[in-house]
mmCIF file of N, CA, C and O in Angstrom:
data_model
loop_
_atom_site.group_PDB
_atom_site.id
_atom_site.type_symbol
_atom_site.label_atom_id
_atom_site.label_comp_id
_atom_site.label_asym_id
_atom_site.label_seq_id
_atom_site.Cartn_x
_atom_site.Cartn_y
_atom_site.Cartn_z
ATOM 1 N N MET A 848 131.459 -183.220 -49.442
ATOM 2 C CA MET A 848 130.705 -184.129 -49.093
ATOM 3 C C MET A 848 131.776 -185.203 -48.317
ATOM 4 O O MET A 848 132.904 -185.361 -48.562
ATOM 5 N N GLU A 849 131.254 -185.661 -47.211
ATOM 6 C CA GLU A 849 131.897 -186.724 -46.464
ATOM 7 C C GLU A 849 131.723 -188.125 -46.676
ATOM 8 O O GLU A 849 130.632 -188.344 -47.369
ATOM 9 N N ASN A 850 132.618 -188.986 -46.777
ATOM 10 C CA ASN A 850 132.617 -190.256 -47.056
ATOM 11 C C ASN A 850 132.284 -191.340 -45.624
ATOM 12 O O ASN A 850 132.987 -191.880 -45.305
ATOM 13 N N LYS A 851 131.315 -191.084 -45.128
ATOM 14 C CA LYS A 851 130.896 -191.542 -43.829
ATOM 15 C C LYS A 851 129.722 -192.710 -44.253
ATOM 16 O O LYS A 851 129.208 -192.488 -45.068
ATOM 17 N N PRO A 852 129.925 -193.824 -43.506
ATOM 18 C CA PRO A 852 129.071 -195.016 -43.900
ATOM 19 C C PRO A 852 127.483 -194.219 -43.434
ATOM 20 O O PRO A 852 127.414 -193.647 -42.519
ATOM 21 N N GLY A 853 126.721 -194.304 -44.277
ATOM 22 C CA GLY A 853 125.212 -194.101 -44.027
ATOM 23 C C GLY A 853 124.906 -192.557 -44.416
ATOM 24 O O GLY A 853 123.885 -192.092 -44.149
ATOM 25 N N TYR A 854 126.250 -192.074 -44.935
ATOM 26 C CA TYR A 854 125.985 -190.344 -45.486
ATOM 27 C C TYR A 854 124.783 -190.497 -46.520
ATOM 28 O O TYR A 854 123.758 -189.698 -46.423
ATOM 29 N N VAL A 855 124.718 -191.152 -47.373
ATOM 30 C CA VAL A 855 123.574 -191.104 -48.506
ATOM 31 C C VAL A 855 122.776 -191.351 -47.870
ATOM 32 O O VAL A 855 121.535 -191.070 -48.309
ATOM 33 N N THR A 856 122.167 -192.409 -47.071
ATOM 34 C CA THR A 856 121.208 -192.851 -46.398
ATOM 35 C C THR A 856 120.503 -191.669 -45.700
ATOM 36 O O THR A 856 119.323 -191.323 -45.679
ATOM 37 N N GLN A 857 121.215 -191.127 -45.028
ATOM 38 C CA GLN A 857 120.619 -189.973 -44.162
ATOM 39 C C GLN A 857 120.267 -188.461 -45.358
ATOM 40 O O GLN A 857 119.235 -188.073 -44.822
ATOM 41 N N ALA A 858 121.018 -188.540 -46.304
ATOM 42 C CA ALA A 858 120.740 -187.384 -47.205
ATOM 43 C C ALA A 858 119.569 -187.726 -48.098
ATOM 44 O O ALA A 858 118.578 -186.914 -47.825
ATOM 45 N N ILE A 859 119.263 -188.995 -48.352
ATOM 46 C CA ILE A 859 117.870 -189.216 -48.900
ATOM 47 C C ILE A 859 116.690 -189.074 -47.923
ATOM 48 O O ILE A 859 115.693 -188.625 -48.184
ATOM 49 N N GLY A 860 117.134 -189.708 -46.707
ATOM 50 C CA GLY A 860 116.048 -189.186 -45.564
ATOM 51 C C GLY A 860 115.596 -187.853 -45.281
ATOM 52 O O GLY A 860 114.665 -187.550 -45.134
ATOM 53 N N PHE A 861 116.790 -187.031 -45.391
ATOM 54 C CA PHE A 861 116.481 -185.796 -45.120
ATOM 55 C C PHE A 861 115.716 -185.153 -46.472
ATOM 56 O O PHE A 861 114.679 -184.324 -46.039
ATOM 57 N N LEU A 862 116.023 -185.332 -47.577
ATOM 58 C CA LEU A 862 115.211 -184.751 -48.663
ATOM 59 C C LEU A 862 113.886 -185.497 -48.841
ATOM 60 O O LEU A 862 113.316 -184.859 -49.218
ATOM 61 N N LEU A 863 113.578 -186.785 -48.318
ATOM 62 C CA LEU A 863 112.235 -186.958 -48.079
ATOM 63 C C LEU A 863 111.296 -186.441 -47.146
ATOM 64 O O LEU A 863 109.987 -185.965 -47.384
ATOM 65 N N LYS A 864 112.175 -186.195 -46.079
ATOM 66 C CA LYS A 864 111.404 -185.293 -45.127
ATOM 67 C C LYS A 864 110.851 -184.152 -45.672
ATOM 68 O O LYS A 864 109.933 -183.531 -45.302
ATOM 69 N N LEU A 865 111.997 -183.343 -46.232
ATOM 70 C CA LEU A 865 111.782 -182.064 -46.798
ATOM 71 C C LEU A 865 110.743 -181.902 -47.853
ATOM 72 O O LEU A 865 109.830 -181.181 -47.768
ATOM 73 N N LEU A 866 110.653 -183.052 -48.716
ATOM 74 C CA LEU A 866 109.580 -183.163 -49.661
ATOM 75 C C LEU A 866 108.123 -183.500 -49.011
ATOM 76 O O LEU A 866 107.218 -182.843 -49.480
ATOM 77 N N LEU A 867 108.008 -184.299 -47.952
ATOM 78 C CA LEU A 867 106.746 -184.252 -47.447
ATOM 79 C C LEU A 867 106.439 -183.309 -46.577
ATOM 80 O O LEU A 867 105.483 -182.639 -46.669
ATOM 81 N N PHE A 868 107.326 -182.503 -45.971
ATOM 82 C CA PHE A 868 107.008 -181.325 -45.246
ATOM 83 C C PHE A 868 106.456 -180.345 -46.410
ATOM 84 O O PHE A 868 105.590 -179.334 -46.036
ATOM 85 N N SER A 869 106.976 -180.043 -47.476
ATOM 86 C CA SER A 869 106.697 -179.118 -48.417
ATOM 87 C C SER A 869 105.274 -179.449 -49.078
ATOM 88 O O SER A 869 104.572 -178.489 -49.344
ATOM 89 N N ALA A 870 105.178 -180.555 -49.263
ATOM 90 C CA ALA A 870 103.612 -181.018 -49.712
ATOM 91 C C ALA A 870 102.743 -180.890 -48.677
ATOM 92 O O ALA A 870 101.508 -180.498 -48.828
ATOM 93 N N LEU A 871 102.943 -180.995 -47.287
ATOM 94 C CA LEU A 871 101.974 -180.812 -46.357
ATOM 95 C C LEU A 871 101.867 -179.422 -46.234
ATOM 96 O O LEU A 871 100.477 -178.657 -45.994
ATOM 97 N N LEU A 872 102.928 -178.624 -46.361
ATOM 98 C CA LEU A 872 102.630 -177.008 -46.276
ATOM 99 C C LEU A 872 101.767 -176.571 -47.553
ATOM 100 O O LEU A 872 100.793 -175.747 -47.344
ATOM 101 N N SER A 873 101.845 -177.301 -48.784
ATOM 102 C CA SER A 873 101.415 -176.757 -49.673
ATOM 103 C C SER A 873 99.759 -177.285 -49.744
ATOM 104 O O SER A 873 98.884 -176.255 -49.953
ATOM 105 N N VAL A 874 99.364 -178.155 -49.268
ATOM 106 C CA VAL A 874 98.079 -178.484 -48.816
ATOM 107 C C VAL A 874 97.481 -177.673 -47.915
ATOM 108 O O VAL A 874 96.385 -177.418 -48.043
ATOM 109 N N LEU A 875 97.988 -177.478 -47.246
ATOM 110 C CA LEU A 875 97.700 -176.443 -45.776
ATOM 111 C C LEU A 875 97.418 -175.158 -46.295
ATOM 112 O O LEU A 875 96.174 -174.574 -46.114
ATOM 113 N N ILE A 876 98.157 -174.560 -47.254
ATOM 114 C CA ILE A 876 98.024 -173.236 -47.656
ATOM 115 C C ILE A 876 97.020 -173.562 -48.705
ATOM 116 O O ILE A 876 95.741 -172.302 -48.818
ATOM 117 N N LYS A 877 96.798 -174.455 -49.611
ATOM 118 C CA LYS A 877 95.628 -174.472 -50.477
ATOM 119 C C LYS A 877 94.322 -174.535 -49.842
ATOM 120 O O LYS A 877 93.303 -173.936 -50.276
ATOM 121 N N TYR A 878 93.955 -175.212 -48.808
ATOM 122 C CA TYR A 878 92.832 -175.594 -48.308
ATOM 123 C C TYR A 878 92.450 -174.788 -46.883
ATOM 124 O O TYR A 878 91.464 -174.400 -46.575
ATOM 125 N N ALA A 879 93.675 -174.380 -46.139
ATOM 126 C CA ALA A 879 93.237 -173.634 -44.936
ATOM 127 C C ALA A 879 93.435 -172.002 -45.107
ATOM 128 O O ALA A 879 92.754 -171.545 -44.250
ATOM 129 N N ALA A 880 94.104 -171.683 -46.041
ATOM 130 C CA ALA A 880 94.149 -170.173 -46.453
ATOM 131 C C ALA A 880 93.002 -169.307 -46.507
ATOM 132 O O ALA A 880 92.811 -168.361 -46.114
ATOM 133 N N PRO A 881 91.804 -170.089 -47.422
ATOM 134 C CA PRO A 881 90.565 -169.442 -47.446
ATOM 135 C C PRO A 881 89.963 -169.090 -46.069
ATOM 136 O O PRO A 881 89.309 -168.146 -46.239
ATOM 137 N N PHE A 882 90.135 -169.842 -45.412
ATOM 138 C CA PHE A 882 89.350 -169.515 -43.975
ATOM 139 C C PHE A 882 90.288 -168.899 -43.118
ATOM 140 O O PHE A 882 89.563 -168.157 -42.113
ATOM 141 N N LEU A 883 91.401 -168.458 -43.510
ATOM 142 C CA LEU A 883 92.049 -167.289 -42.576
ATOM 143 C C LEU A 883 91.400 -165.957 -42.763
ATOM 144 O O LEU A 883 91.635 -165.108 -42.062
ATOM 145 N N LEU A 884 91.004 -165.546 -43.942
ATOM 146 C CA LEU A 884 90.367 -164.412 -44.329
ATOM 147 C C LEU A 884 91.312 -163.280 -43.847
ATOM 148 O O LEU A 884 91.144 -162.308 -43.802
ATOM 149 N N LEU A 885 92.376 -163.470 -44.841
ATOM 150 C CA LEU A 885 93.574 -162.497 -44.669
ATOM 151 C C LEU A 885 93.347 -161.383 -45.959
ATOM 152 O O LEU A 885 93.080 -162.025 -47.086
ATOM 153 N N PRO A 886 93.230 -160.148 -45.649
ATOM 154 C CA PRO A 886 93.168 -159.332 -47.072
ATOM 155 C C PRO A 886 94.506 -159.351 -47.885
ATOM 156 O O PRO A 886 95.490 -159.467 -47.440
ATOM 157 N N ALA A 887 93.929 -159.453 -49.166
ATOM 158 C CA ALA A 887 94.995 -159.470 -50.174
ATOM 159 C C ALA A 887 95.742 -158.003 -50.343
ATOM 160 O O ALA A 887 95.535 -157.149 -51.295
ATOM 161 N N THR A 888 96.522 -157.886 -49.363
ATOM 162 C CA THR A 888 97.464 -156.752 -49.356
ATOM 163 C C THR A 888 98.970 -156.828 -49.887
ATOM 164 O O THR A 888 99.274 -158.028 -49.539
ATOM 165 N N VAL A 889 99.671 -155.751 -50.246
ATOM 166 C CA VAL A 889 101.245 -156.083 -50.381
ATOM 167 C C VAL A 889 101.935 -156.517 -49.340
ATOM 168 O O VAL A 889 102.559 -157.389 -49.145
ATOM 169 N N THR A 890 101.460 -155.886 -48.030
ATOM 170 C CA THR A 890 102.132 -156.161 -46.948
ATOM 171 C C THR A 890 101.981 -157.936 -46.457
ATOM 172 O O THR A 890 102.954 -158.400 -46.145
ATOM 173 N N ASN A 891 100.781 -158.203 -46.824
ATOM 174 C CA ASN A 891 100.447 -159.416 -45.970
ATOM 175 C C ASN A 891 101.242 -160.464 -47.093
ATOM 176 O O ASN A 891 101.793 -161.616 -46.836
ATOM 177 N N VAL A 892 101.337 -160.374 -48.354
ATOM 178 C CA VAL A 892 101.773 -161.140 -49.424
ATOM 179 C C VAL A 892 103.431 -161.130 -49.182
ATOM 180 O O VAL A 892 104.095 -161.970 -49.046
ATOM 181 N N LEU A 893 103.931 -159.804 -48.921
ATOM 182 C CA LEU A 893 105.206 -159.882 -48.583
ATOM 183 C C LEU A 893 105.899 -160.749 -47.159
ATOM 184 O O LEU A 893 106.807 -161.432 -47.053
ATOM 185 N N ILE A 894 104.992 -160.538 -46.291
ATOM 186 C CA ILE A 894 104.970 -161.291 -45.240
ATOM 187 C C ILE A 894 105.044 -162.692 -45.430
ATOM 188 O O ILE A 894 105.780 -163.518 -44.984
ATOM 189 N N MET A 895 104.155 -163.345 -46.155
ATOM 190 C CA MET A 895 104.006 -164.627 -46.518
ATOM 191 C C MET A 895 105.118 -165.253 -47.254
ATOM 192 O O MET A 895 105.161 -166.529 -47.205
ATOM 193 N N VAL A 896 105.436 -164.257 -48.241
ATOM 194 C CA VAL A 896 106.551 -164.911 -48.995
ATOM 195 C C VAL A 896 107.750 -164.713 -48.573
ATOM 196 O O VAL A 896 108.771 -166.035 -48.833
ATOM 197 N N LEU A 897 108.170 -163.891 -47.680
ATOM 198 C CA LEU A 897 109.796 -163.664 -47.122
ATOM 199 C C LEU A 897 109.896 -164.358 -45.804
ATOM 200 O O LEU A 897 111.108 -164.840 -45.297
ATOM 201 N N SER A 898 108.829 -164.778 -45.133
ATOM 202 C CA SER A 898 108.728 -165.422 -43.711
ATOM 203 C C SER A 898 109.453 -166.589 -43.818
ATOM 204 O O SER A 898 110.398 -166.840 -42.637
ATOM 205 N N PRO A 899 109.435 -167.760 -44.827
ATOM 206 C CA PRO A 899 110.039 -169.001 -44.526
ATOM 207 C C PRO A 899 111.593 -168.598 -44.517
ATOM 208 O O PRO A 899 112.294 -169.167 -44.339
ATOM 209 N N THR A 900 111.997 -167.654 -45.513
ATOM 210 C CA THR A 900 113.582 -167.383 -46.029
ATOM 211 C C THR A 900 114.029 -166.779 -44.687
ATOM 212 O O THR A 900 115.160 -166.999 -44.284
ATOM 213 N N ILE A 901 113.374 -166.087 -44.261
ATOM 214 C CA ILE A 901 113.854 -165.088 -42.986
ATOM 215 C C ILE A 901 113.820 -166.292 -41.742
ATOM 216 O O ILE A 901 114.757 -166.384 -40.920
ATOM 217 N N ILE A 902 113.094 -166.998 -41.492
ATOM 218 C CA ILE A 902 112.868 -167.965 -40.510
ATOM 219 C C ILE A 902 114.260 -169.230 -40.797
ATOM 220 O O ILE A 902 114.706 -169.236 -39.592
ATOM 221 N N MET A 903 114.262 -169.441 -41.959
ATOM 222 C CA MET A 903 115.281 -170.528 -42.165
ATOM 223 C C MET A 903 116.901 -169.828 -42.139
ATOM 224 O O MET A 903 117.684 -170.353 -41.588
ATOM 225 N N ALA A 904 116.957 -168.418 -42.342
ATOM 226 C CA ALA A 904 118.285 -167.819 -42.097
ATOM 227 C C ALA A 904 118.300 -167.410 -40.661
ATOM 228 O O ALA A 904 119.564 -167.720 -40.255
ATOM 229 N N ILE A 905 117.539 -167.264 -40.021
ATOM 230 C CA ILE A 905 117.672 -167.262 -38.375
ATOM 231 C C ILE A 905 118.217 -168.689 -37.795
ATOM 232 O O ILE A 905 119.119 -168.823 -37.109
ATOM 233 N N PHE A 906 117.542 -169.714 -38.389
ATOM 234 C CA PHE A 906 117.623 -171.058 -37.852
ATOM 235 C C PHE A 906 119.134 -171.447 -38.219
ATOM 236 O O PHE A 906 120.042 -171.809 -37.403
ATOM 237 N N LEU A 907 119.692 -171.138 -39.481
ATOM 238 C CA LEU A 907 120.835 -171.658 -39.840
ATOM 239 C C LEU A 907 122.000 -170.581 -39.053
ATOM 240 O O LEU A 907 123.202 -171.098 -38.847
ATOM 241 N N LEU A 908 121.715 -169.464 -39.050
ATOM 242 C CA LEU A 908 122.768 -168.307 -38.307
ATOM 243 C C LEU A 908 122.795 -168.752 -36.826
ATOM 244 O O LEU A 908 123.976 -168.471 -36.064
ATOM 245 N N TRP A 909 121.483 -169.202 -36.120
ATOM 246 C CA TRP A 909 121.655 -169.929 -34.645
ATOM 247 C C TRP A 909 122.715 -171.187 -34.728
ATOM 248 O O TRP A 909 123.210 -171.111 -33.777
ATOM 249 N N ARG A 910 122.708 -171.694 -35.849
ATOM 250 C CA ARG A 910 123.451 -173.162 -35.804
ATOM 251 C C ARG A 910 124.964 -172.653 -35.965
ATOM 252 O O ARG A 910 125.949 -173.647 -35.407
ATOM 253 N N VAL A 911 125.403 -171.553 -36.515
ATOM 254 C CA VAL A 911 126.851 -171.402 -36.846
ATOM 255 C C VAL A 911 127.660 -171.481 -35.598
ATOM 256 O O VAL A 911 128.810 -172.231 -35.652
ATOM 257 N N PRO A 912 127.201 -170.659 -34.405
ATOM 258 C CA PRO A 912 128.273 -171.061 -33.377
ATOM 259 C C PRO A 912 128.215 -172.432 -32.651
ATOM 260 O O PRO A 912 129.457 -172.861 -32.119
ATOM 261 N N ARG A 913 127.225 -172.991 -32.857
ATOM 262 C CA ARG A 913 127.379 -174.416 -32.253
ATOM 263 C C ARG A 913 128.382 -175.245 -33.256
ATOM 264 O O ARG A 913 129.071 -176.152 -32.921
ATOM 265 N N GLN A 914 128.369 -174.895 -34.515
ATOM 266 C CA GLN A 914 129.159 -175.950 -35.312
ATOM 267 C C GLN A 914 130.480 -175.528 -35.279
ATOM 268 O O GLN A 914 131.440 -176.501 -35.456
ATOM 269 N N LYS A 915 131.001 -174.172 -35.089
ATOM 270 C CA LYS A 915 132.502 -174.046 -34.803
ATOM 271 C C LYS A 915 132.828 -174.554 -33.450
ATOM 272 O O LYS A 915 134.256 -175.193 -33.405
ATOM 273 N N GLN A 916 131.968 -174.958 -32.456
ATOM 274 C CA GLN A 916 132.609 -175.447 -30.969
ATOM 275 C C GLN A 916 132.908 -177.076 -31.428
ATOM 276 O O GLN A 916 133.733 -177.543 -30.624
ATOM 277 N N HIS A 917 132.434 -177.545 -32.545
ATOM 278 C CA HIS A 917 132.677 -179.206 -32.552
ATOM 279 C C HIS A 917 133.746 -179.245 -33.568
ATOM 280 O O HIS A 917 134.254 -178.864 -34.555
#
């Protein structure tokens, strides 16, 4: 952790944004998912469960070269 002014405020802001996004996503899954009419197959479940992790991994790996430049 770095001791920069405002670091704690930024961290709390990030956590609140993450919490809000998670809550909105949960509501969306609960109320919009039945309208999608996706069959409950193993493939669809794996896609839904693994896609957030894969998307986040791609995003973080995309940022690695940019972090090394600074």
